[in-house]
XYZ file of C-alpha atoms in Angstrom:
687
model
C -5.656 8.427 -7.607
C -2.852 7.408 -5.269
C -3.411 6.748 -1.567
C -0.468 7.685 0.602
C 0.256 6.834 4.223
C 3.199 6.899 6.596
C 5.321 3.778 7.041
C 7.685 3.029 9.892
C 11.367 2.360 9.190
C 12.380 -1.344 9.154
C 14.270 -2.718 12.146
C 17.578 -4.637 12.064
C 17.814 -6.598 15.346
C 21.383 -7.823 14.654
C 22.776 -4.274 14.441
C 23.098 -3.859 18.230
C 26.810 -3.279 17.894
C 26.460 -1.146 14.772
C 27.463 -3.990 12.484
C 26.307 -7.483 11.570
C 29.283 -9.705 12.373
C 30.091 -13.433 12.589
C 28.551 -13.726 16.055
C 25.265 -12.362 14.687
C 25.367 -14.915 11.869
C 26.582 -17.886 13.898
C 23.195 -19.534 14.458
C 21.754 -19.857 10.957
C 23.790 -17.536 8.714
C 20.778 -15.296 8.043
C 20.216 -11.540 8.301
C 16.852 -10.512 9.706
C 14.718 -7.473 8.882
C 11.552 -6.727 10.899
C 8.565 -4.619 9.768
C 6.297 -3.155 12.381
C 2.557 -2.689 11.830
C 1.787 0.531 9.923
C -1.183 2.787 9.448
C -3.975 1.240 7.375
C -2.449 -2.260 7.225
C -5.001 -4.598 5.704
C -5.530 -8.121 4.412
C -3.938 -8.562 0.968
C -1.233 -5.934 1.434
C 2.007 -6.955 -0.210
C 5.200 -6.145 1.759
C 8.361 -6.109 -0.375
C 11.531 -5.899 1.734
C 14.685 -4.787 -0.092
C 18.157 -5.537 1.121
C 20.129 -3.158 -1.042
C 20.008 -4.297 -4.655
C 21.115 -7.825 -3.734
C 17.810 -9.412 -2.702
C 14.077 -8.642 -2.187
C 11.487 -10.746 -0.463
C 7.672 -10.563 -0.526
C 5.149 -11.138 2.277
C 1.386 -10.994 1.771
C -0.661 -9.925 4.807
C -3.347 -12.477 5.681
C -4.294 -11.138 9.122
C -3.104 -7.639 10.107
C -3.951 -8.306 13.764
C -1.458 -11.183 14.072
C 1.039 -10.991 11.163
C 2.977 -8.119 12.633
C 5.756 -7.631 13.383
C 6.824 -9.326 10.097
C 10.288 -10.915 10.176
C 12.055 -11.469 6.852
C 15.328 -13.387 6.641
C 18.013 -13.042 3.965
C 20.658 -15.621 3.200
C 23.903 -14.106 4.391
C 25.893 -16.345 2.022
C 24.879 -14.108 -0.901
C 25.580 -10.835 0.963
C 29.271 -9.829 1.061
C 30.712 -7.447 3.634
C 29.630 -3.903 2.858
C 27.093 -1.172 3.608
C 23.493 -1.623 2.332
C 20.325 0.442 2.240
C 17.310 -1.472 3.629
C 13.666 -0.510 3.240
C 10.304 -1.947 2.254
C 7.253 -1.042 0.253
C 3.597 -1.739 1.125
C 1.127 -2.160 -1.703
C -2.580 -2.537 -0.983
C -5.121 -4.545 -2.966
C -5.989 -1.577 -5.194
C -2.345 -1.075 -6.195
C -1.562 1.915 -3.912
C 2.090 1.616 -2.973
C 4.267 3.430 -0.448
C 7.888 3.074 0.628
C 9.288 3.116 4.125
C 12.159 5.283 5.438
C 15.622 3.823 4.756
C 17.918 2.264 7.352
C 21.498 1.158 6.809
C 22.848 -2.351 7.354
C 26.601 -2.755 7.775
C 27.910 -6.246 7.283
C 31.432 -6.684 8.646
C 31.962 -10.312 9.660
C 35.357 -9.841 11.376
C 34.357 -6.568 13.058
C 37.884 -5.780 14.194
C 37.025 -2.351 15.515
C 40.658 -1.176 15.449
C 40.131 2.508 14.640
C 39.745 5.007 17.456
C 36.112 5.622 18.438
C 34.147 8.715 17.476
C 33.270 11.305 20.108
C 29.885 12.599 21.281
C 31.083 16.186 21.366
C 27.877 17.551 22.910
C 27.987 15.269 25.952
C 28.789 16.927 29.312
C 31.622 16.100 31.672
C 29.639 13.068 32.928
C 29.195 11.824 29.317
C 25.489 12.670 29.406
C 23.433 14.183 26.527
C 20.455 16.034 27.900
C 17.113 16.863 26.368
C 17.893 20.621 26.455
C 21.223 19.992 24.643
C 19.476 18.055 21.886
C 16.853 20.746 21.357
C 19.379 23.599 21.271
C 21.568 21.752 18.750
C 18.610 20.302 16.838
C 20.308 16.952 17.375
C 23.624 15.809 18.672
C 27.092 16.190 17.083
C 29.488 13.296 16.540
C 33.155 13.995 15.893
C 35.098 11.498 13.790
C 38.757 12.150 14.698
C 41.711 11.892 12.310
C 42.068 8.102 12.404
C 45.226 6.120 11.598
C 46.202 6.184 7.918
C 43.502 8.695 6.989
C 43.700 9.589 3.330
C 42.023 11.952 0.851
C 38.885 10.568 -0.743
C 38.379 7.916 1.914
C 34.670 7.140 2.157
C 33.508 7.219 5.787
C 30.064 6.067 6.927
C 29.024 7.169 10.396
C 26.241 5.221 12.101
C 24.316 6.275 15.199
C 21.763 4.194 17.147
C 20.198 3.982 20.606
C 20.104 0.929 22.824
C 17.272 0.494 25.315
C 19.202 -0.410 28.477
C 16.343 -2.485 29.829
C 16.086 -4.785 26.784
C 19.470 -4.297 25.145
C 17.625 -3.909 21.846
C 17.934 -1.070 19.298
C 15.196 1.566 19.736
C 13.125 1.467 16.486
C 13.602 4.658 14.462
C 16.834 5.651 16.098
C 19.257 4.347 13.425
C 20.918 7.086 11.357
C 23.777 6.750 8.845
C 25.525 9.519 6.939
C 28.408 9.261 4.480
C 31.359 11.659 4.214
C 34.291 11.832 1.804
C 37.579 12.926 3.384
C 38.857 16.331 2.189
C 42.186 18.048 2.928
C 41.103 19.814 6.137
C 39.812 16.544 7.598
C 43.297 15.023 7.511
C 44.359 16.850 10.660
C 41.119 17.655 12.492
C 38.634 14.956 11.460
C 35.055 15.994 10.726
C 31.760 16.385 12.554
C 28.257 15.214 11.661
C 24.905 16.081 13.201
C 22.358 13.381 14.127
C 18.840 14.866 13.745
C 16.752 15.243 16.880
C 14.034 13.035 15.397
C 16.384 10.028 15.672
C 17.151 10.829 19.308
C 14.069 12.067 21.213
C 12.493 8.616 21.198
C 13.169 7.539 24.779
C 13.513 9.017 28.296
C 16.740 7.110 29.033
C 18.995 5.226 26.659
C 22.507 4.599 25.513
C 23.598 6.547 22.447
C 25.964 4.480 20.300
C 28.124 5.486 17.341
C 30.892 4.064 15.159
C 32.240 4.676 11.732
C 33.419 2.567 8.779
C 36.167 3.540 6.335
C 36.380 2.313 2.773
C 39.333 3.377 0.630
C 40.363 2.476 -2.877
C 43.124 0.087 -1.807
C 41.855 -1.238 1.506
C 38.831 -3.319 2.613
C 36.311 -1.888 5.066
C 37.813 -0.850 8.451
C 35.649 -0.281 11.486
C 36.063 1.861 14.578
C 35.485 1.121 18.163
C 32.087 2.021 19.570
C 31.428 5.337 21.290
C 28.800 5.434 24.000
C 26.983 8.270 25.833
C 24.077 8.330 28.219
C 20.820 9.991 27.088
C 18.593 11.735 29.594
C 15.579 12.907 27.590
C 11.798 13.347 27.779
C 10.835 10.939 25.012
C 8.911 13.660 23.133
C 8.729 11.914 19.705
C 5.144 10.769 19.674
C 3.663 12.091 16.388
C 3.362 10.264 13.057
C 5.805 11.207 10.357
C 4.970 13.735 7.655
C 3.661 12.493 4.314
C 5.086 13.425 0.910
C 1.627 13.610 -0.633
C 2.690 13.483 -4.313
C 4.953 10.416 -4.000
C 4.371 7.348 -6.182
C 5.807 4.146 -4.755
C 7.955 6.247 -2.404
C 9.468 8.296 -5.273
C 9.280 11.832 -6.570
C 9.984 12.393 -10.273
C 9.824 15.512 -12.406
C 6.037 15.256 -12.796
C 5.383 15.088 -9.057
C 7.502 18.182 -8.419
C 5.511 20.557 -10.624
C 3.957 22.140 -7.527
C 7.063 21.851 -5.324
C 7.794 19.311 -2.611
C 4.422 19.053 -0.893
C 4.024 17.507 2.578
C 1.228 17.117 5.086
C 1.622 16.982 8.836
C -1.331 15.417 10.604
C -1.741 14.358 14.221
C -4.730 13.315 16.335
C -5.000 16.306 18.742
C -4.264 19.106 16.242
C -5.414 22.425 17.692
C -5.957 25.939 16.456
C -2.846 27.992 17.225
C -0.373 25.121 17.335
C 2.984 26.103 15.798
C 4.257 23.456 13.383
C 7.778 23.514 12.021
C 8.670 21.091 9.193
C 12.340 20.221 8.503
C 13.756 18.739 5.340
C 17.210 17.583 4.238
C 18.542 16.001 1.016
C 21.045 13.167 0.609
C 22.665 11.279 -2.247
C 21.888 7.570 -2.411
C 25.136 6.781 -0.581
C 23.903 8.880 2.389
C 26.100 11.868 1.558
C 24.344 15.160 2.569
C 23.574 17.500 -0.336
C 24.674 21.075 0.328
C 21.916 23.695 0.321
C 19.008 21.283 0.973
C 18.531 21.492 4.690
C 15.824 24.008 5.567
C 12.540 24.388 7.408
C 9.110 26.034 7.194
C 6.887 27.164 10.068
C 3.156 27.729 10.161
C 0.411 28.300 12.717
C -2.545 25.879 12.632
C -5.799 27.471 11.527
C -9.407 26.305 11.953
C -9.332 25.057 8.372
C -6.289 22.897 9.289
C -8.095 21.539 12.347
C -11.113 20.637 10.190
C -8.823 18.884 7.682
C -6.818 17.159 10.396
C -3.471 18.277 8.915
C -1.407 21.199 7.763
C 0.113 21.507 4.282
C 3.622 22.664 3.425
C 5.383 23.171 0.090
C 9.148 23.441 -0.256
C 10.776 24.790 -3.449
C 11.458 22.106 -6.039
C 15.002 23.403 -6.286
C 15.792 21.324 -3.173
C 14.937 18.129 -5.091
C 16.806 19.372 -8.146
C 19.955 19.752 -6.084
C 19.525 16.144 -4.881
C 18.789 15.037 -8.503
C 19.121 11.386 -7.623
C 18.974 10.530 -3.929
C 16.418 10.956 -1.152
C 14.796 13.541 1.111
C 14.195 13.073 4.799
C 11.734 15.112 6.811
C 10.150 15.483 10.257
C 8.212 18.145 12.165
C 7.790 19.548 15.631
C 4.692 20.922 17.246
C 4.902 23.708 19.854
C 1.864 24.310 22.105
C 2.710 26.744 24.896
C 5.809 25.364 26.660
C 5.266 21.869 25.339
C 7.223 20.679 22.296
C 6.579 17.342 20.558
C 8.355 15.810 17.633
C 7.361 13.456 14.792
C 9.016 10.327 13.488
C 10.918 10.988 10.290
C 9.933 9.954 6.778
C 11.899 9.564 3.579
C 11.093 9.887 -0.114
C 13.448 9.006 -2.972
C 14.103 11.463 -5.818
C 14.820 10.539 -9.426
C 15.194 13.373 -11.881
C 17.545 11.547 -14.247
C 14.947 9.218 -15.793
C 11.909 10.163 -17.934
C 8.513 10.124 -16.266
C 5.871 9.360 -17.200
C 6.847 6.496 -19.469
C 4.761 5.430 -22.495
C 1.462 3.713 -21.645
C 1.287 -0.081 -22.043
C -0.427 -1.438 -25.164
C -3.402 -3.805 -25.207
C -2.260 -5.777 -28.218
C -5.715 -7.359 -28.859
C -7.525 -3.989 -28.893
C -8.727 -2.186 -31.996
C -9.585 1.518 -31.665
C -9.455 1.258 -27.851
C -11.931 -1.659 -27.853
C -11.191 -5.228 -26.829
C -13.697 -7.983 -27.534
C -14.923 -10.814 -25.318
C -13.892 -13.404 -27.886
C -10.308 -12.113 -27.949
C -10.089 -12.527 -24.198
C -11.722 -15.981 -24.369
C -9.418 -17.204 -27.150
C -6.288 -15.887 -25.439
C -7.329 -16.767 -21.888
C -6.836 -13.152 -20.896
C -5.854 -9.682 -22.018
C -2.438 -9.359 -23.595
C -0.474 -6.272 -22.494
C 2.857 -5.117 -23.969
C 5.390 -3.025 -22.077
C 8.050 -0.891 -23.804
C 10.017 2.066 -22.511
C 13.327 3.774 -23.474
C 16.570 2.233 -22.224
C 15.047 -1.035 -21.038
C 17.806 -3.051 -19.279
C 18.394 -6.499 -17.903
C 17.294 -6.797 -14.195
C 14.911 -3.817 -14.396
C 12.062 -4.604 -12.008
C 8.691 -3.933 -13.712
C 5.386 -3.985 -11.856
C 2.226 -4.051 -13.981
C -1.098 -2.919 -12.543
C -4.522 -3.680 -13.977
C -8.061 -3.094 -12.761
C -11.599 -2.682 -14.169
C -14.340 -0.137 -13.915
C -18.039 -0.416 -14.745
C -19.950 1.710 -17.246
C -20.213 4.453 -14.601
C -16.456 4.553 -14.102
C -16.715 2.908 -10.661
C -13.945 0.527 -9.522
C -15.033 -3.107 -9.618
C -14.360 -5.078 -6.430
C -11.609 -7.728 -6.686
C -10.619 -6.613 -10.186
C -7.190 -5.220 -9.196
C -4.296 -7.368 -10.307
C -0.529 -6.899 -10.448
C 2.416 -8.765 -11.914
C 6.076 -8.231 -11.000
C 8.800 -9.304 -13.366
C 12.524 -8.835 -13.736
C 13.535 -8.206 -17.347
C 15.753 -10.793 -18.967
C 18.110 -10.878 -21.934
C 15.253 -12.200 -24.097
C 13.028 -9.217 -23.208
C 15.801 -6.745 -24.069
C 16.561 -8.475 -27.373
C 12.927 -8.407 -28.521
C 12.541 -4.845 -27.226
C 9.435 -5.388 -25.113
C 7.826 -7.486 -22.391
C 4.443 -9.204 -22.909
C 2.132 -9.884 -19.980
C -1.174 -11.767 -19.910
C -3.764 -10.498 -17.402
C -5.922 -13.500 -16.434
C -9.392 -13.566 -17.920
C -11.013 -14.159 -14.515
C -9.829 -10.615 -13.616
C -10.507 -8.720 -16.849
C -13.928 -10.386 -17.303
C -15.057 -8.769 -14.080
C -15.598 -5.734 -16.251
C -19.121 -5.714 -17.795
C -19.776 -5.074 -21.451
C -19.306 -1.349 -21.872
C -16.925 -1.210 -18.907
C -13.206 -0.507 -19.074
C -9.944 -2.313 -18.401
C -7.056 -0.160 -17.205
C -3.319 -0.896 -17.183
C -0.136 0.917 -16.127
C 3.310 -0.060 -14.937
C 6.162 1.180 -12.731
C 9.898 0.544 -13.198
C 12.628 0.178 -10.596
C 15.761 0.390 -12.715
C 18.439 -2.309 -12.307
C 20.850 -1.980 -9.372
C 18.480 0.405 -7.593
C 19.301 3.098 -10.190
C 16.001 4.907 -10.065
C 12.232 4.792 -10.627
C 9.725 5.740 -13.326
C 5.983 5.196 -13.867
C 3.846 5.028 -16.996
C 0.820 6.724 -18.394
C -2.486 4.807 -18.011
C -3.863 2.711 -20.886
C -7.666 2.231 -21.077
C -9.766 -0.028 -23.341
C -13.510 -0.691 -23.506
C -14.839 -4.230 -23.275
C -17.407 -5.073 -25.945
C -19.289 -8.188 -27.037
C -18.829 -9.692 -30.483
C -21.478 -9.512 -33.207
C -23.540 -12.415 -34.624
C -25.020 -14.994 -32.233
C -22.754 -14.082 -29.391
C -23.648 -13.962 -25.741
C -22.876 -11.642 -22.911
C -23.767 -11.494 -19.239
C -24.318 -8.949 -16.567
C -23.644 -10.406 -13.116
C -23.441 -8.915 -9.647
C -20.306 -9.318 -7.530
C -19.240 -9.460 -3.909
C -22.069 -11.499 -2.310
C -20.892 -13.216 0.852
C -20.326 -16.979 1.138
C -23.476 -18.933 2.047
C -23.663 -20.687 5.402
C -27.158 -20.766 6.958
C -25.745 -22.198 10.168
C -23.791 -19.025 10.716
C -26.221 -16.409 9.489
C -29.819 -16.990 8.322
C -29.690 -15.284 4.918
C -29.160 -16.614 1.425
C -26.367 -14.549 -0.280
C -25.975 -15.022 -3.992
C -24.866 -13.181 -7.124
C -27.559 -12.517 -9.722
C -26.933 -12.859 -13.458
C -28.701 -11.815 -16.617
C -27.653 -13.383 -19.926
C -28.214 -12.109 -23.464
C -28.041 -14.195 -26.619
C -30.068 -15.597 -29.527
C -33.767 -15.941 -28.715
C -34.703 -19.514 -27.907
C -31.089 -20.665 -27.480
C -30.645 -23.662 -25.167
C -27.703 -23.049 -22.845
C -25.610 -25.315 -20.642
C -23.876 -23.695 -17.693
C -21.228 -25.065 -15.356
C -18.952 -23.756 -12.614
C -16.501 -24.955 -9.974
C -17.436 -27.345 -7.144
C -17.421 -24.590 -4.534
C -20.088 -22.622 -6.452
C -23.650 -23.833 -7.182
C -26.497 -22.487 -9.259
C -29.346 -21.692 -6.930
C -31.957 -22.913 -9.500
C -30.408 -26.395 -9.786
C -28.614 -26.751 -6.451
C -25.564 -28.058 -8.260
C -22.503 -26.861 -10.208
C -24.373 -27.350 -13.555
C -27.520 -25.729 -14.886
C -29.423 -25.375 -18.145
C -31.815 -22.705 -19.346
C -33.560 -21.490 -22.534
C -33.432 -17.870 -23.530
C -36.845 -16.194 -23.998
C -38.147 -14.477 -27.095
C -36.099 -11.414 -26.211
C -32.965 -13.474 -25.998
C -32.788 -13.115 -22.214
C -32.302 -15.501 -19.304
C -31.525 -15.265 -15.592
C -29.767 -17.368 -13.013
C -28.162 -17.064 -9.598
C -24.940 -18.494 -8.142
C -24.017 -19.149 -4.514
C -20.593 -19.989 -3.066
C -19.317 -21.605 0.120
C -16.149 -19.453 0.128
C -14.960 -16.015 -0.887
C -12.874 -15.370 -3.994
C -13.187 -15.339 -7.738
C -15.282 -17.877 -9.715
C -15.624 -18.672 -13.413
C -18.882 -19.684 -15.093
C -18.744 -21.532 -18.397
C -21.669 -21.160 -20.823
C -22.272 -22.686 -24.262
C -25.153 -23.084 -26.640
C -26.230 -26.761 -26.764
C -27.229 -26.542 -30.426
C -24.001 -24.713 -31.390
C -21.181 -25.538 -28.929
C -18.831 -23.203 -30.795
C -20.832 -20.356 -29.254
C -19.362 -20.373 -25.803
C -18.513 -17.827 -23.138
C -16.656 -17.785 -19.820
C -17.511 -15.099 -17.287
C -16.126 -14.264 -13.928
C -17.669 -13.083 -10.742
C -16.415 -12.767 -7.176
C -17.684 -13.497 -3.721
C -16.650 -11.154 -0.934
C -16.490 -11.435 2.839
C -18.497 -10.194 5.714
C -17.112 -6.940 7.077
C -17.046 -6.071 10.790
C -19.591 -3.348 11.528
C -19.665 -0.485 13.963
C -22.104 0.352 16.759
C -24.680 -2.390 17.102
C -24.160 -3.789 13.574
C -22.156 -7.017 14.091
C -21.180 -7.564 10.469
C -22.404 -6.943 6.929
C -21.890 -7.625 3.252
C -23.376 -6.361 -0.016
C -23.472 -7.253 -3.668
C -23.227 -4.625 -6.409
C -23.044 -3.997 -10.227
C -26.674 -5.092 -10.886
C -28.402 -4.362 -14.179
C -30.638 -1.308 -14.077
C -33.648 -3.240 -15.396
C -35.932 -3.021 -12.391
C -35.528 -6.733 -11.753
C -31.880 -7.619 -10.938
C -31.103 -6.520 -7.338
C -28.135 -5.350 -5.371
C -28.469 -7.022 -1.958
C -27.316 -6.149 1.530
C -26.808 -8.852 4.163
C -26.254 -8.005 7.799
C -26.460 -9.175 11.380
C -26.922 -6.999 14.439
C -26.271 -7.391 18.148
C -29.113 -8.836 20.139
C -29.203 -5.950 22.578
C -28.185 -2.328 22.082
C -25.011 -1.530 23.976
C -26.306 2.054 24.333
C -29.985 1.750 25.188
C -29.934 -1.912 26.436
C -33.103 -2.430 24.360
C -33.709 -5.560 22.249
C -32.803 -4.994 18.581
C -35.576 -6.385 16.362
C -35.495 -4.271 13.144
C -33.487 -2.114 10.817
C -34.432 1.012 8.947
C -33.282 1.433 5.293
C -33.338 4.428 2.962
C -32.009 4.717 -0.577
C -31.506 7.695 -2.887
C -31.602 8.216 -6.648
C -34.220 6.177 -8.432
C -33.561 2.990 -6.421
C -36.371 1.079 -4.716
C -36.498 -1.354 -1.823
C -38.420 -4.543 -2.656
C -41.028 -6.181 -0.472
C -41.264 -4.026 2.644
C -43.860 -1.405 3.721
C -45.046 -1.364 0.109
C -44.041 -3.210 -3.033
C -41.546 -0.522 -4.111
C -40.331 2.078 -1.644
C -37.358 4.310 -1.029
C -37.463 3.596 2.727
C -38.491 0.601 4.713
C -38.499 -0.911 8.184
C -37.368 -4.533 8.095
C -37.875 -7.063 10.850
C -34.874 -9.148 11.786
C -34.699 -12.948 11.586
C -34.451 -14.983 14.757
C -30.666 -14.715 14.647
C -30.850 -10.920 14.237
C -29.970 -11.090 10.531
C -31.735 -9.715 7.469
C -31.447 -9.395 3.695
C -32.237 -6.110 1.960
C -33.106 -6.232 -1.783
C -32.738 -3.035 -3.886
C -33.529 -2.544 -7.603
C -33.251 0.322 -10.018
C -34.170 1.378 -13.537
C -31.471 4.018 -13.793
C -27.774 3.512 -14.349
C -26.336 5.278 -11.285
C -24.469 4.963 -8.017
C -26.908 4.646 -5.142
C -26.312 5.272 -1.422
C -28.149 2.974 0.983
C -28.391 4.262 4.566
C -29.083 1.759 7.355
C -29.988 2.671 10.918
C -31.255 0.780 13.961
C -34.378 2.432 15.538
C -33.676 0.623 18.775
C -29.995 1.540 18.968
C -29.491 5.227 18.332
C -26.115 6.289 16.912
C -25.608 3.234 14.733
C -25.450 4.115 11.047
C -24.127 2.316 7.961
C -23.836 3.856 4.467
C -23.072 1.721 1.408
C -22.632 2.637 -2.256
C -24.330 0.294 -4.807
C -23.715 0.434 -8.531
C -26.443 -0.176 -11.106
C -25.325 -0.506 -14.760
């Protein structure tokens, strides 16, 4: 159900000196966080950047080729001096969400740097840390000496980072912060921490930097001077980070740990016989290491792993139980002969102190798991109620809804989400009510389902939980009511760009002989009338048909009422998609889906090819289409066929019309006889 992918840690450009000080804030008094492009970035992704629990900001991706790197600014006036965890989440259009690794921001405006610097204890006599040294030690050690006025229970945060000497910028992924509480033996000797190799082996040459920050009960934050050492490495971190495959929104709860802590390690050139070692460590939320959580597993890649493209690991859940509430960090190395490569690291948060899953949301209009069209019409949407134990002010609740057709297939553009922060009023009434817009829920056909769930980030970043799923069926009302089946996702119409006529087809049911008046928005027209209004009379079976065309992509509402009884009215929603870039010699394509299985209403495919095959150099003049199941192609080779050769228009475009009399999911396969190797497969739903 959940799609997971690896995100890159955010970047703090003002942390070049290990702190954000007055000089860094002197221009505009803002703190900047940058997000690099990540795997599977797509239009509509929502990037939520969190600066501790003080502030969060949202960015929606409109063009993944040009939007990255994303730069988010936070008003420094609301951020006091202190140490903050910074990360971001990426949520795609279908509601799949993942969280990035965590970096630490230290805000110390005065940045006095009075305490003695830490020491890179593994550096040689020339203050150089070598590649061999890092590999032997599995990182590099930093000694924090017994500083002036050191006291029991002081909280000390040690930060490491690498500067690129050519740009004087922080190397992305190099930042590492760990917290330590002073114990008796530290009073005289100080203490030592280990920076993992995955934060170091990122460059061939660089400057390793480190400093520490002390917070005590009676004193404000005190900072050390900066320690520097030269790195002479081989830059062997080139592999993507491991993936915690059971995470939800970047969290593991009790439910996700039933089968242990499962991770996958995948890289492009995986080979049989590779040795893969996966490392894991646990930390509390304040970056304090958790004893007994650092361990590793090693495996040899098999032919099955090569076929899958990844290896699977499972650590004992007791590691997460020791963390209880904190996070895990993990990376892997691949050994092939004498060559060793490392991955970037990845984090996942752990919350075992809250209940998961939480109770499912409630569709308050539903009766016996059925919600009626009239209820949605009258309320302008579907009303959903959220309740869970120990709701609190400032809890961050994200509600997800989507629709499926009668075959259980996801309906394009039906996904919707709402983010709210609970208020005093919500807590007093004991629930939060949310209205999912009717243009979203009415994308479900009669007999289809509407689904809802929610996820909670507890106030002050105190944890995470997610709910069970709620499902209701959408049904029409009885007695003179109307309902409509309409296709979705047809492309916008512009004959000047491509010589086809995309439209969504509709079939309406109601009282026989009823005279209907239809209207829609100005961007959408009825094909039959050529305008945004249309009228029709239902036949003796109470059926009628119409088509709609749009000049732009997006959702559209169609209003219908019976002329002789205006109280009988209905609003339906459809959506218009976009052309999708093709592969091979297919330039771009689009398709409509969710047609009625009545042998009349079609799903349509619209496409345009290159003029000449890049492989054979031959002119491209036709496409070949084949469909499975009981589907038929209309109007080519014979009246109804399961395969057809279709000649292209003068602009190398064509429209393919497919009908069916069976409710099923159909695969349409398109090839180009004059350009071998080009193939396109599409799934079309008939209901």
